[in-house]
Amino acid sequence: MNQDNPQEKLKALVGRAALEFVVPGALVGVGTGSTVNHFIDALAAMKQQIRGAVSSSKASTERLQRHGITVFDTTEVQSLPVYVDGADEIDGSGCMIKGGGAALTREKIVADLAERFICIADVSKRVEVLGAFALPVEVIPMAVPQVVRRFAALGGVATLRAGVLTDNGHPLLDVRGLRISDPMAMETEVNQWPGVVTVGIFARHRAQVCLLGTTSGVQRLDFLRP
Ligand code: 5RP
């Protein structure tokens, strides 16, 4: 991590700010990515005050455990008060594109256990309409060509992320050229396509709060549930 990088400083700022949402005595859901890494490092300072964490990736699990934070499996947990994660893009209603770090499926599973999704992001992630960032989609290999054709019919160009498999052992498509003006409708549609494991649109599991790192400090955005 380059501490002199301005974007990295904003990520560290919101990573620390998210600690105020961690519920003492409870488990906390932990996402994946460079912003979340700052959150994990900050969380280490209050590890005695929490029961432990539920993690969305092998990378986050390893980082949590290096800090001596106990990591619970999702199968052991029925609910979480809070899930903290980053985003590749977030719009004005809290809908997000996620999966730039290939962890979208586990992220959605852990987010689904949580009462509140706290998104932490630097200001560059805030967009009016989702889609400038290539949309990640985890797929079953035998369905790749037909999923690519379905995106083409919507005006999207889907390409395999070279050399990457998810923690679940599946390939990822990155879809460019989409303008996702109705994230809920597109998430619902793509979820129906055979062979799609997870689409990186988080509309059903949108953020309730976003802590946005700006040069003038942390801006808090609150969103209504769908
Ligand atoms: C990983 C994710 C990340 O939250 C997203 O890619 C943002 O990452 P970063 O904090 O490194 O910018 O969805 O699958």
PDB file of C-alpha atoms and ligand atoms in Angstrom:
ATOM      1  CA  MET A   1       0.000   0.000   0.000  1.00  0.00           C
ATOM      2  CA  ASN A   2       1.311   3.451  -0.955  1.00  0.00           C
ATOM      3  CA  GLN A   3       0.531   5.776   1.975  1.00  0.00           C
ATOM      4  CA  ASP A   4       1.315   8.844  -0.212  1.00  0.00           C
ATOM      5  CA  ASN A   5      -1.378   7.967  -2.741  1.00  0.00           C
ATOM      6  CA  PRO A   6      -4.309  10.410  -2.180  1.00  0.00           C
ATOM      7  CA  GLN A   7      -6.930   7.763  -3.042  1.00  0.00           C
ATOM      8  CA  GLU A   8      -5.334   5.350  -0.582  1.00  0.00           C
ATOM      9  CA  LYS A   9      -5.572   7.993   2.138  1.00  0.00           C
ATOM     10  CA  LEU A  10      -9.305   8.376   1.481  1.00  0.00           C
ATOM     11  CA  LYS A  11      -9.720   4.597   1.656  1.00  0.00           C
ATOM     12  CA  ALA A  12      -7.896   4.533   4.994  1.00  0.00           C
ATOM     13  CA  LEU A  13     -10.078   7.386   6.261  1.00  0.00           C
ATOM     14  CA  VAL A  14     -13.352   5.544   5.600  1.00  0.00           C
ATOM     15  CA  GLY A  15     -11.882   2.245   6.777  1.00  0.00           C
ATOM     16  CA  ARG A  16     -11.311   3.800  10.181  1.00  0.00           C
ATOM     17  CA  ALA A  17     -14.644   5.658  10.140  1.00  0.00           C
ATOM     18  CA  ALA A  18     -16.574   2.398   9.733  1.00  0.00           C
ATOM     19  CA  LEU A  19     -15.541   1.288  13.217  1.00  0.00           C
ATOM     20  CA  GLU A  20     -18.397   3.351  14.673  1.00  0.00           C
ATOM     21  CA  PHE A  21     -20.858   0.883  13.114  1.00  0.00           C
ATOM     22  CA  VAL A  22     -19.271  -2.205  14.668  1.00  0.00           C
ATOM     23  CA  VAL A  23     -21.509  -3.536  17.431  1.00  0.00           C
ATOM     24  CA  PRO A  24     -19.598  -4.481  20.617  1.00  0.00           C
ATOM     25  CA  GLY A  25     -20.038  -8.113  21.604  1.00  0.00           C
ATOM     26  CA  ALA A  26     -21.351  -9.100  18.178  1.00  0.00           C
ATOM     27  CA  LEU A  27     -19.976 -10.532  14.954  1.00  0.00           C
ATOM     28  CA  VAL A  28     -19.147  -8.198  12.086  1.00  0.00           C
ATOM     29  CA  GLY A  29     -19.409  -9.073   8.391  1.00  0.00           C
ATOM     30  CA  VAL A  30     -16.258  -8.181   6.486  1.00  0.00           C
ATOM     31  CA  GLY A  31     -15.978  -7.615   2.745  1.00  0.00           C
ATOM     32  CA  THR A  32     -12.982  -7.706   0.428  1.00  0.00           C
ATOM     33  CA  GLY A  33     -10.616  -5.264  -1.230  1.00  0.00           C
ATOM     34  CA  SER A  34      -8.090  -2.533  -0.567  1.00  0.00           C
ATOM     35  CA  THR A  35     -10.585  -0.282   1.268  1.00  0.00           C
ATOM     36  CA  VAL A  36     -11.727  -3.154   3.465  1.00  0.00           C
ATOM     37  CA  ASN A  37      -8.102  -3.969   4.238  1.00  0.00           C
ATOM     38  CA  HIS A  38      -7.911  -0.595   6.000  1.00  0.00           C
ATOM     39  CA  PHE A  39     -11.088  -1.463   7.906  1.00  0.00           C
ATOM     40  CA  ILE A  40      -9.623  -4.810   8.985  1.00  0.00           C
ATOM     41  CA  ASP A  41      -6.434  -3.139  10.176  1.00  0.00           C
ATOM     42  CA  ALA A  42      -8.476  -0.611  12.179  1.00  0.00           C
ATOM     43  CA  LEU A  43     -10.726  -3.380  13.538  1.00  0.00           C
ATOM     44  CA  ALA A  44      -7.677  -5.049  15.092  1.00  0.00           C
ATOM     45  CA  ALA A  45      -7.599  -2.261  17.699  1.00  0.00           C
ATOM     46  CA  MET A  46     -11.029  -3.317  18.996  1.00  0.00           C
ATOM     47  CA  LYS A  47     -10.728  -7.077  18.553  1.00  0.00           C
ATOM     48  CA  GLN A  48     -11.261  -7.676  22.280  1.00  0.00           C
ATOM     49  CA  GLN A  49     -14.650  -5.949  22.031  1.00  0.00           C
ATOM     50  CA  ILE A  50     -16.128  -8.136  19.266  1.00  0.00           C
ATOM     51  CA  ARG A  51     -17.075 -11.805  19.119  1.00  0.00           C
ATOM     52  CA  GLY A  52     -15.383 -12.184  15.768  1.00  0.00           C
ATOM     53  CA  ALA A  53     -15.947 -11.730  12.045  1.00  0.00           C
ATOM     54  CA  VAL A  54     -17.590 -13.435   9.093  1.00  0.00           C
ATOM     55  CA  SER A  55     -15.465 -13.008   5.993  1.00  0.00           C
ATOM     56  CA  SER A  56     -16.270 -12.790   2.280  1.00  0.00           C
ATOM     57  CA  SER A  57     -12.966 -14.097   0.894  1.00  0.00           C
ATOM     58  CA  LYS A  58      -9.884 -16.128   1.616  1.00  0.00           C
ATOM     59  CA  ALA A  59      -7.816 -12.940   1.441  1.00  0.00           C
ATOM     60  CA  SER A  60      -9.882 -11.159   4.092  1.00  0.00           C
ATOM     61  CA  THR A  61      -9.986 -14.274   6.264  1.00  0.00           C
ATOM     62  CA  GLU A  62      -6.195 -14.475   6.219  1.00  0.00           C
ATOM     63  CA  ARG A  63      -5.843 -10.778   7.071  1.00  0.00           C
ATOM     64  CA  LEU A  64      -8.357 -11.026   9.918  1.00  0.00           C
ATOM     65  CA  GLN A  65      -6.632 -14.087  11.342  1.00  0.00           C
ATOM     66  CA  ARG A  66      -3.201 -12.436  11.111  1.00  0.00           C
ATOM     67  CA  HIS A  67      -4.637  -9.767  13.421  1.00  0.00           C
ATOM     68  CA  GLY A  68      -5.871 -12.452  15.830  1.00  0.00           C
ATOM     69  CA  ILE A  69      -9.554 -11.911  14.977  1.00  0.00           C
ATOM     70  CA  THR A  70     -11.643 -15.095  15.099  1.00  0.00           C
ATOM     71  CA  VAL A  71     -13.360 -15.843  11.786  1.00  0.00           C
ATOM     72  CA  PHE A  72     -16.663 -17.727  11.772  1.00  0.00           C
ATOM     73  CA  ASP A  73     -18.073 -19.615   8.802  1.00  0.00           C
ATOM     74  CA  THR A  74     -21.336 -18.361   7.289  1.00  0.00           C
ATOM     75  CA  THR A  75     -22.853 -21.773   8.005  1.00  0.00           C
ATOM     76  CA  GLU A  76     -22.457 -21.109  11.746  1.00  0.00           C
ATOM     77  CA  VAL A  77     -24.261 -17.761  11.651  1.00  0.00           C
ATOM     78  CA  GLN A  78     -27.911 -16.816  11.231  1.00  0.00           C
ATOM     79  CA  SER A  79     -27.610 -13.045  11.156  1.00  0.00           C
ATOM     80  CA  LEU A  80     -25.179 -10.182  11.480  1.00  0.00           C
ATOM     81  CA  PRO A  81     -25.934  -6.647  12.644  1.00  0.00           C
ATOM     82  CA  VAL A  82     -23.540  -5.094  10.137  1.00  0.00           C
ATOM     83  CA  TYR A  83     -21.627  -5.905   6.968  1.00  0.00           C
ATOM     84  CA  VAL A  84     -18.811  -3.546   5.924  1.00  0.00           C
ATOM     85  CA  ASP A  85     -17.564  -3.667   2.340  1.00  0.00           C
ATOM     86  CA  GLY A  86     -16.244  -1.534  -0.489  1.00  0.00           C
ATOM     87  CA  ALA A  87     -17.662  -0.991  -3.966  1.00  0.00           C
ATOM     88  CA  ASP A  88     -16.473  -0.411  -7.504  1.00  0.00           C
ATOM     89  CA  GLU A  89     -19.346   2.018  -8.118  1.00  0.00           C
ATOM     90  CA  ILE A  90     -22.232   3.293  -5.994  1.00  0.00           C
ATOM     91  CA  ASP A  91     -25.190   5.293  -7.298  1.00  0.00           C
ATOM     92  CA  GLY A  92     -27.560   7.783  -5.675  1.00  0.00           C
ATOM     93  CA  SER A  93     -29.813   5.074  -4.242  1.00  0.00           C
ATOM     94  CA  GLY A  94     -27.057   2.921  -2.716  1.00  0.00           C
ATOM     95  CA  CYS A  95     -27.009   0.364  -5.551  1.00  0.00           C
ATOM     96  CA  MET A  96     -23.515  -0.843  -6.341  1.00  0.00           C
ATOM     97  CA  ILE A  97     -21.313  -2.649  -8.796  1.00  0.00           C
ATOM     98  CA  LYS A  98     -19.041  -5.036  -6.919  1.00  0.00           C
ATOM     99  CA  GLY A  99     -16.675  -7.847  -7.806  1.00  0.00           C
ATOM    100  CA  GLY A 100     -13.619  -5.992  -9.015  1.00  0.00           C
ATOM    101  CA  GLY A 101     -11.747  -8.149  -6.522  1.00  0.00           C
ATOM    102  CA  ALA A 102     -13.556 -11.327  -7.714  1.00  0.00           C
ATOM    103  CA  ALA A 103     -15.302 -11.872  -4.355  1.00  0.00           C
ATOM    104  CA  LEU A 104     -18.843 -10.939  -5.436  1.00  0.00           C
ATOM    105  CA  THR A 105     -20.575 -14.253  -4.681  1.00  0.00           C
ATOM    106  CA  ARG A 106     -19.311 -14.583  -1.134  1.00  0.00           C
ATOM    107  CA  GLU A 107     -19.847 -10.856  -0.630  1.00  0.00           C
ATOM    108  CA  LYS A 108     -23.511 -11.194  -1.581  1.00  0.00           C
ATOM    109  CA  ILE A 109     -23.909 -14.235   0.681  1.00  0.00           C
ATOM    110  CA  VAL A 110     -22.465 -12.437   3.716  1.00  0.00           C
ATOM    111  CA  ALA A 111     -24.355  -9.228   2.891  1.00  0.00           C
ATOM    112  CA  ASP A 112     -27.560 -11.291   2.834  1.00  0.00           C
ATOM    113  CA  LEU A 113     -26.973 -12.276   6.480  1.00  0.00           C
ATOM    114  CA  ALA A 114     -26.604  -8.663   7.557  1.00  0.00           C
ATOM    115  CA  GLU A 115     -29.209  -6.200   8.790  1.00  0.00           C
ATOM    116  CA  ARG A 116     -27.180  -3.252   7.485  1.00  0.00           C
ATOM    117  CA  PHE A 117     -24.700  -2.890   4.630  1.00  0.00           C
ATOM    118  CA  ILE A 118     -22.150  -0.162   5.320  1.00  0.00           C
ATOM    119  CA  CYS A 119     -20.331   0.733   2.118  1.00  0.00           C
ATOM    120  CA  ILE A 120     -16.908   2.339   2.456  1.00  0.00           C
ATOM    121  CA  ALA A 121     -15.517   4.003  -0.645  1.00  0.00           C
ATOM    122  CA  ASP A 122     -13.437   6.882  -1.856  1.00  0.00           C
ATOM    123  CA  VAL A 123     -15.315   9.595  -3.718  1.00  0.00           C
ATOM    124  CA  SER A 124     -14.245   8.311  -7.162  1.00  0.00           C
ATOM    125  CA  LYS A 125     -16.712   5.413  -6.704  1.00  0.00           C
ATOM    126  CA  ARG A 126     -19.791   7.653  -6.534  1.00  0.00           C
ATOM    127  CA  VAL A 127     -21.553   7.703  -9.936  1.00  0.00           C
ATOM    128  CA  GLU A 128     -24.895   8.874 -11.302  1.00  0.00           C
ATOM    129  CA  VAL A 129     -25.507   5.715 -13.361  1.00  0.00           C
ATOM    130  CA  LEU A 130     -23.795   2.343 -12.851  1.00  0.00           C
ATOM    131  CA  GLY A 131     -21.897   0.791 -15.745  1.00  0.00           C
ATOM    132  CA  ALA A 132     -18.719   2.705 -16.532  1.00  0.00           C
ATOM    133  CA  PHE A 133     -16.902   0.107 -14.413  1.00  0.00           C
ATOM    134  CA  ALA A 134     -17.027  -3.262 -16.182  1.00  0.00           C
ATOM    135  CA  LEU A 135     -19.733  -5.380 -14.544  1.00  0.00           C
ATOM    136  CA  PRO A 136     -18.313  -8.607 -13.014  1.00  0.00           C
ATOM    137  CA  VAL A 137     -20.349 -11.790 -13.430  1.00  0.00           C
ATOM    138  CA  GLU A 138     -19.342 -15.171 -11.960  1.00  0.00           C
ATOM    139  CA  VAL A 139     -20.332 -17.978 -14.322  1.00  0.00           C
ATOM    140  CA  ILE A 140     -20.284 -21.757 -14.718  1.00  0.00           C
ATOM    141  CA  PRO A 141     -17.722 -22.476 -17.492  1.00  0.00           C
ATOM    142  CA  MET A 142     -20.064 -24.373 -19.852  1.00  0.00           C
ATOM    143  CA  ALA A 143     -22.440 -21.386 -19.959  1.00  0.00           C
ATOM    144  CA  VAL A 144     -19.841 -18.739 -20.808  1.00  0.00           C
ATOM    145  CA  PRO A 145     -20.581 -18.419 -24.559  1.00  0.00           C
ATOM    146  CA  GLN A 146     -24.340 -18.147 -24.106  1.00  0.00           C
ATOM    147  CA  VAL A 147     -24.025 -15.624 -21.270  1.00  0.00           C
ATOM    148  CA  VAL A 148     -21.678 -13.588 -23.495  1.00  0.00           C
ATOM    149  CA  ARG A 149     -24.329 -13.670 -26.270  1.00  0.00           C
ATOM    150  CA  ARG A 150     -27.072 -12.558 -23.865  1.00  0.00           C
ATOM    151  CA  PHE A 151     -25.028  -9.549 -22.783  1.00  0.00           C
ATOM    152  CA  ALA A 152     -24.291  -8.733 -26.431  1.00  0.00           C
ATOM    153  CA  ALA A 153     -28.039  -8.596 -27.061  1.00  0.00           C
ATOM    154  CA  LEU A 154     -28.209  -5.915 -24.328  1.00  0.00           C
ATOM    155  CA  GLY A 155     -25.336  -3.952 -25.891  1.00  0.00           C
ATOM    156  CA  GLY A 156     -22.640  -5.260 -23.531  1.00  0.00           C
ATOM    157  CA  VAL A 157     -19.261  -6.712 -24.422  1.00  0.00           C
ATOM    158  CA  ALA A 158     -18.367  -9.526 -22.029  1.00  0.00           C
ATOM    159  CA  THR A 159     -14.823 -10.837 -21.779  1.00  0.00           C
ATOM    160  CA  LEU A 160     -13.285 -13.458 -19.517  1.00  0.00           C
ATOM    161  CA  ARG A 161     -11.028 -12.061 -16.792  1.00  0.00           C
ATOM    162  CA  ALA A 162      -7.725 -13.601 -17.787  1.00  0.00           C
ATOM    163  CA  GLY A 163      -6.000 -15.837 -15.281  1.00  0.00           C
ATOM    164  CA  VAL A 164      -8.637 -15.341 -12.584  1.00  0.00           C
ATOM    165  CA  LEU A 165     -10.885 -17.860 -10.871  1.00  0.00           C
ATOM    166  CA  THR A 166     -13.056 -16.938  -7.901  1.00  0.00           C
ATOM    167  CA  ASP A 167     -12.634 -18.497  -4.441  1.00  0.00           C
ATOM    168  CA  ASN A 168     -15.407 -20.845  -5.638  1.00  0.00           C
ATOM    169  CA  GLY A 169     -13.302 -21.981  -8.619  1.00  0.00           C
ATOM    170  CA  HIS A 170     -15.401 -20.294 -11.310  1.00  0.00           C
ATOM    171  CA  PRO A 171     -14.404 -17.911 -14.118  1.00  0.00           C
ATOM    172  CA  LEU A 172     -15.510 -14.285 -14.223  1.00  0.00           C
ATOM    173  CA  LEU A 173     -16.835 -12.197 -17.069  1.00  0.00           C
ATOM    174  CA  ASP A 174     -16.326  -8.428 -17.128  1.00  0.00           C
ATOM    175  CA  VAL A 175     -19.052  -6.687 -19.098  1.00  0.00           C
ATOM    176  CA  ARG A 176     -18.340  -3.302 -20.661  1.00  0.00           C
ATOM    177  CA  GLY A 177     -20.682  -0.902 -22.416  1.00  0.00           C
ATOM    178  CA  LEU A 178     -23.729  -1.262 -20.171  1.00  0.00           C
ATOM    179  CA  ARG A 179     -25.654   1.697 -18.818  1.00  0.00           C
ATOM    180  CA  ILE A 180     -27.455   0.294 -15.756  1.00  0.00           C
ATOM    181  CA  SER A 181     -30.200   2.842 -15.160  1.00  0.00           C
ATOM    182  CA  ASP A 182     -32.473   0.294 -13.432  1.00  0.00           C
ATOM    183  CA  PRO A 183     -30.104  -1.844 -11.319  1.00  0.00           C
ATOM    184  CA  MET A 184     -32.886  -3.845  -9.663  1.00  0.00           C
ATOM    185  CA  ALA A 185     -34.378  -4.863 -13.029  1.00  0.00           C
ATOM    186  CA  MET A 186     -31.033  -5.825 -14.511  1.00  0.00           C
ATOM    187  CA  GLU A 187     -29.976  -7.781 -11.428  1.00  0.00           C
ATOM    188  CA  THR A 188     -33.274  -9.667 -11.513  1.00  0.00           C
ATOM    189  CA  GLU A 189     -32.934 -10.395 -15.239  1.00  0.00           C
ATOM    190  CA  VAL A 190     -29.327 -11.599 -15.207  1.00  0.00           C
ATOM    191  CA  ASN A 191     -29.983 -13.733 -12.118  1.00  0.00           C
ATOM    192  CA  GLN A 192     -32.403 -15.771 -14.254  1.00  0.00           C
ATOM    193  CA  TRP A 193     -29.860 -16.715 -16.904  1.00  0.00           C
ATOM    194  CA  PRO A 194     -28.755 -20.352 -16.628  1.00  0.00           C
ATOM    195  CA  GLY A 195     -25.100 -20.608 -15.672  1.00  0.00           C
ATOM    196  CA  VAL A 196     -24.889 -17.251 -13.930  1.00  0.00           C
ATOM    197  CA  VAL A 197     -23.682 -17.804 -10.375  1.00  0.00           C
ATOM    198  CA  THR A 198     -23.736 -14.163  -9.299  1.00  0.00           C
ATOM    199  CA  VAL A 199     -24.045 -10.833 -11.061  1.00  0.00           C
ATOM    200  CA  GLY A 200     -22.070  -8.004  -9.483  1.00  0.00           C
ATOM    201  CA  ILE A 201     -25.066  -5.668  -9.253  1.00  0.00           C
ATOM    202  CA  PHE A 202     -25.988  -5.147  -5.603  1.00  0.00           C
ATOM    203  CA  ALA A 203     -29.467  -3.621  -5.795  1.00  0.00           C
ATOM    204  CA  ARG A 204     -31.399  -6.081  -3.621  1.00  0.00           C
ATOM    205  CA  HIS A 205     -28.446  -5.973  -1.245  1.00  0.00           C
ATOM    206  CA  ARG A 206     -27.746  -2.288  -1.643  1.00  0.00           C
ATOM    207  CA  ALA A 207     -25.996  -0.188   0.982  1.00  0.00           C
ATOM    208  CA  GLN A 208     -28.033   1.401   3.765  1.00  0.00           C
ATOM    209  CA  VAL A 209     -25.137   3.741   4.532  1.00  0.00           C
ATOM    210  CA  CYS A 210     -22.152   4.835   2.483  1.00  0.00           C
ATOM    211  CA  LEU A 211     -19.130   6.453   4.091  1.00  0.00           C
ATOM    212  CA  LEU A 212     -17.573   8.361   1.228  1.00  0.00           C
ATOM    213  CA  GLY A 213     -13.987   9.525   1.574  1.00  0.00           C
ATOM    214  CA  THR A 214     -13.535  13.049   0.212  1.00  0.00           C
ATOM    215  CA  THR A 215     -10.706  15.563   0.461  1.00  0.00           C
ATOM    216  CA  SER A 216     -12.795  17.472   3.011  1.00  0.00           C
ATOM    217  CA  GLY A 217     -13.494  14.412   5.168  1.00  0.00           C
ATOM    218  CA  VAL A 218     -15.983  11.566   5.453  1.00  0.00           C
ATOM    219  CA  GLN A 219     -19.365  12.239   3.885  1.00  0.00           C
ATOM    220  CA  ARG A 220     -22.180  10.002   5.157  1.00  0.00           C
ATOM    221  CA  LEU A 221     -24.934   9.032   2.708  1.00  0.00           C
ATOM    222  CA  ASP A 222     -28.067   7.232   3.935  1.00  0.00           C
ATOM    223  CA  PHE A 223     -30.251   5.180   1.610  1.00  0.00           C
ATOM    224  CA  LEU A 224     -33.709   3.701   1.923  1.00  0.00           C
ATOM    225  CA  ARG A 225     -34.226  -0.050   1.663  1.00  0.00           C
ATOM    226  CA  PRO A 226     -35.931  -1.117  -1.607  1.00  0.00           C
TER     227      PRO A 226
HETATM  228  C1  5RP B   1     -14.298  -7.130  -4.334  1.00  0.00           C
HETATM  229  C2  5RP B   1     -15.139  -5.903  -4.303  1.00  0.00           C
HETATM  230  C3  5RP B   1     -14.530  -4.680  -3.732  1.00  0.00           C
HETATM  231  O1  5RP B   1     -15.347  -4.213  -2.704  1.00  0.00           O
HETATM  232  C4  5RP B   1     -14.427  -3.640  -4.808  1.00  0.00           C
HETATM  233  O2  5RP B   1     -13.717  -4.186  -5.897  1.00  0.00           O
HETATM  234  C5  5RP B   1     -13.726  -2.385  -4.288  1.00  0.00           C
HETATM  235  O3  5RP B   1     -12.381  -2.669  -4.052  1.00  0.00           O
HETATM  236  P1  5RP B   1     -11.361  -1.603  -3.540  1.00  0.00           P
HETATM  237  O4  5RP B   1     -11.740  -1.256  -2.137  1.00  0.00           O
HETATM  238  O5  5RP B   1     -10.022  -2.312  -3.623  1.00  0.00           O
HETATM  239  O6  5RP B   1     -11.402  -0.397  -4.453  1.00  0.00           O
HETATM  240  O7  5RP B   1     -16.265  -5.888  -4.720  1.00  0.00           O
HETATM  241  O8  5RP B   1     -14.935  -8.181  -5.017  1.00  0.00           O
END
